[in-house]
């Protein structure tokens, strides 16, 4: 793709050493990713690092996630009652080797929050900071969004949309971006049962539960199935996705049906694009492999309801054991309690949480045409079907509708 005049202008600013922090913004489809590709092509690979907040965004630009690059490790805060509050990220463990005095390029910057950004910049001194993103798109999770116009030395806004090819659709997307409201001529259906599965469509929602229900309605099964081209969530690189997609019926047939959850517990070896070998284990809701936390890449294939139920059971088991130790030693102070616990108790508590996190962090496979807004951000599709009321806020809704190039349908029930 040949860069437009405004893209070239943005690229020249990104190459300018006098601008220490630059924010290149614009609505979805204005070619920010193309500028990143061209910028990386003109820079010496040893002089920059290319990052993004999520695995999907990082894979799209050929970079790394912020967490993996800076080695930001999850820490377990077990004095909580909600599953989603268990993990916090420990910025003190950032590895600074090879970061100082380099150009740091970050895509999808709207998802980078204040505390994470400050935590990084208090520990490194980049030669320059070049950020790409759209503040109206996905916001940070459990963090305050950054006011990039105030934070950066200079901001440039791209205006020409290269993605949307239908003028009527362009009006719908632009109007929603400006007002948060839909134009009346957007295509709508009352229920997903009014639709038929289309091989060229992408089906979008906010939660994996909703997507599994959508997939079950349209395809008859709610999980990644052998023979399908699958998409994984939970963090997984393309090579592992391909391995999950291919599958091996001779290995998996005896373990797999619509009611079971199958765990591929080791990364299969590939020969001539065919699956050579893999270890398979059935998850029965009680027993699963236990290995060091997040060390072995795995793929979860099977019914999502079984997966979610098992995950909740493992969280509850770990939480109950934690509360039992707190009651026994009469303290809510985590450090004090650990000093009092026996080695056997410490090991049991550790393994209980590892058992939960191993499953939580294993990528789950689903048919590739069913995607969350996080998985779809930064991508373009010919036709998009969206469960509108499953999307919780304007940023998710805008990301969803702005993925479409030609055809958009909203499920509004």
PDB file of N, CA, C and O in Angstrom, residues 25 29 38 59 66 98 126 129 141 160 178 182 186 200 215 238 276 307 316 391 398 409:
ATOM      1  N   UNK A  25      -3.067   9.285  15.762  1.00  0.00           N
ATOM      2  CA  UNK A  25      -4.417   8.792  16.026  1.00  0.00           C
ATOM      3  C   UNK A  25      -5.285   8.895  14.779  1.00  0.00           C
ATOM      4  O   UNK A  25      -4.862   9.420  13.737  1.00  0.00           O
ATOM      5  N   UNK A  29      -9.406   2.154  10.485  1.00  0.00           N
ATOM      6  CA  UNK A  29      -9.356   2.110   9.028  1.00  0.00           C
ATOM      7  C   UNK A  29      -8.587   3.234   8.377  1.00  0.00           C
ATOM      8  O   UNK A  29      -8.527   3.322   7.148  1.00  0.00           O
ATOM      9  N   UNK A  38       5.698   0.679   7.757  1.00  0.00           N
ATOM     10  CA  UNK A  38       6.668   1.495   7.023  1.00  0.00           C
ATOM     11  C   UNK A  38       7.730   2.051   7.968  1.00  0.00           C
ATOM     12  O   UNK A  38       8.922   2.102   7.623  1.00  0.00           O
ATOM     13  N   UNK A  59       0.466  -9.636  17.753  1.00  0.00           N
ATOM     14  CA  UNK A  59       0.657 -10.547  16.625  1.00  0.00           C
ATOM     15  C   UNK A  59       0.385  -9.859  15.299  1.00  0.00           C
ATOM     16  O   UNK A  59       1.064 -10.110  14.301  1.00  0.00           O
ATOM     17  N   UNK A  66       3.216  -5.796  25.896  1.00  0.00           N
ATOM     18  CA  UNK A  66       3.928  -4.990  26.881  1.00  0.00           C
ATOM     19  C   UNK A  66       4.321  -5.846  28.075  1.00  0.00           C
ATOM     20  O   UNK A  66       5.440  -5.758  28.587  1.00  0.00           O
ATOM     21  N   UNK A  98      18.253  -3.560  27.588  1.00  0.00           N
ATOM     22  CA  UNK A  98      18.068  -3.296  26.171  1.00  0.00           C
ATOM     23  C   UNK A  98      16.913  -2.388  25.819  1.00  0.00           C
ATOM     24  O   UNK A  98      16.536  -2.309  24.655  1.00  0.00           O
ATOM     25  N   UNK A 126      13.210   5.921  27.222  1.00  0.00           N
ATOM     26  CA  UNK A 126      13.271   5.650  25.781  1.00  0.00           C
ATOM     27  C   UNK A 126      13.843   6.841  25.025  1.00  0.00           C
ATOM     28  O   UNK A 126      13.706   7.990  25.438  1.00  0.00           O
ATOM     29  N   UNK A 129       9.219   8.018  22.133  1.00  0.00           N
ATOM     30  CA  UNK A 129       8.016   7.229  22.343  1.00  0.00           C
ATOM     31  C   UNK A 129       7.040   7.570  21.217  1.00  0.00           C
ATOM     32  O   UNK A 129       6.645   8.726  21.067  1.00  0.00           O
ATOM     33  N   UNK A 141      -8.306  -1.788  31.019  1.00  0.00           N
ATOM     34  CA  UNK A 141      -9.068  -2.578  31.973  1.00  0.00           C
ATOM     35  C   UNK A 141      -8.572  -2.253  33.377  1.00  0.00           C
ATOM     36  O   UNK A 141      -7.384  -2.387  33.680  1.00  0.00           O
ATOM     37  N   UNK A 160      -8.484  10.150   6.510  1.00  0.00           N
ATOM     38  CA  UNK A 160      -9.012   9.372   5.385  1.00  0.00           C
ATOM     39  C   UNK A 160      -9.179   7.909   5.779  1.00  0.00           C
ATOM     40  O   UNK A 160      -8.234   7.267   6.238  1.00  0.00           O
ATOM     41  N   UNK A 178     -19.357   9.991  16.451  1.00  0.00           N
ATOM     42  CA  UNK A 178     -19.549  11.385  16.866  1.00  0.00           C
ATOM     43  C   UNK A 178     -20.631  11.549  17.940  1.00  0.00           C
ATOM     44  O   UNK A 178     -20.518  12.410  18.811  1.00  0.00           O
ATOM     45  N   UNK A 182     -27.065   5.271  16.790  1.00  0.00           N
ATOM     46  CA  UNK A 182     -27.143   4.599  15.499  1.00  0.00           C
ATOM     47  C   UNK A 182     -28.093   5.326  14.559  1.00  0.00           C
ATOM     48  O   UNK A 182     -29.129   5.841  14.989  1.00  0.00           O
ATOM     49  N   UNK A 186     -29.456   1.319   9.701  1.00  0.00           N
ATOM     50  CA  UNK A 186     -28.573   0.186   9.941  1.00  0.00           C
ATOM     51  C   UNK A 186     -29.399  -1.100   9.904  1.00  0.00           C
ATOM     52  O   UNK A 186     -30.539  -1.147  10.350  1.00  0.00           O
ATOM     53  N   UNK A 200     -18.492 -16.168   5.122  1.00  0.00           N
ATOM     54  CA  UNK A 200     -17.679 -14.960   4.956  1.00  0.00           C
ATOM     55  C   UNK A 200     -17.930 -13.930   6.050  1.00  0.00           C
ATOM     56  O   UNK A 200     -17.379 -12.825   6.007  1.00  0.00           O
ATOM     57  N   UNK A 215     -22.541 -19.318  18.482  1.00  0.00           N
ATOM     58  CA  UNK A 215     -22.001 -20.403  17.667  1.00  0.00           C
ATOM     59  C   UNK A 215     -22.899 -21.638  17.745  1.00  0.00           C
ATOM     60  O   UNK A 215     -23.139 -22.308  16.739  1.00  0.00           O
ATOM     61  N   UNK A 238       0.572 -17.683  16.742  1.00  0.00           N
ATOM     62  CA  UNK A 238      -0.020 -18.219  15.527  1.00  0.00           C
ATOM     63  C   UNK A 238       0.328 -19.685  15.285  1.00  0.00           C
ATOM     64  O   UNK A 238      -0.487 -20.453  14.784  1.00  0.00           O
ATOM     65  N   UNK A 276       1.935 -34.286  14.262  1.00  0.00           N
ATOM     66  CA  UNK A 276       2.717 -35.512  14.392  1.00  0.00           C
ATOM     67  C   UNK A 276       2.389 -36.235  15.700  1.00  0.00           C
ATOM     68  O   UNK A 276       2.172 -37.434  15.730  1.00  0.00           O
ATOM     69  N   UNK A 307     -15.941 -25.820  30.522  1.00  0.00           N
ATOM     70  CA  UNK A 307     -14.706 -25.080  30.825  1.00  0.00           C
ATOM     71  C   UNK A 307     -14.944 -24.024  31.906  1.00  0.00           C
ATOM     72  O   UNK A 307     -14.207 -23.942  32.889  1.00  0.00           O
ATOM     73  N   UNK A 316     -13.004 -21.506  43.458  1.00  0.00           N
ATOM     74  CA  UNK A 316     -13.665 -21.637  44.749  1.00  0.00           C
ATOM     75  C   UNK A 316     -12.849 -22.521  45.684  1.00  0.00           C
ATOM     76  O   UNK A 316     -12.731 -22.243  46.890  1.00  0.00           O
ATOM     77  N   UNK A 391     -22.507  -5.815  24.075  1.00  0.00           N
ATOM     78  CA  UNK A 391     -21.365  -4.898  24.162  1.00  0.00           C
ATOM     79  C   UNK A 391     -21.643  -3.856  25.241  1.00  0.00           C
ATOM     80  O   UNK A 391     -22.665  -3.176  25.201  1.00  0.00           O
ATOM     81  N   UNK A 398     -18.160   0.786  19.172  1.00  0.00           N
ATOM     82  CA  UNK A 398     -17.498   1.447  18.046  1.00  0.00           C
ATOM     83  C   UNK A 398     -16.458   0.532  17.400  1.00  0.00           C
ATOM     84  O   UNK A 398     -16.359   0.453  16.166  1.00  0.00           O
ATOM     85  N   UNK A 409     -24.586  -6.075  10.285  1.00  0.00           N
ATOM     86  CA  UNK A 409     -25.891  -6.468  10.801  1.00  0.00           C
ATOM     87  C   UNK A 409     -25.822  -6.504  12.322  1.00  0.00           C
ATOM     88  O   UNK A 409     -24.885  -7.067  12.900  1.00  0.00           O
TER      89      UNK A 409
END
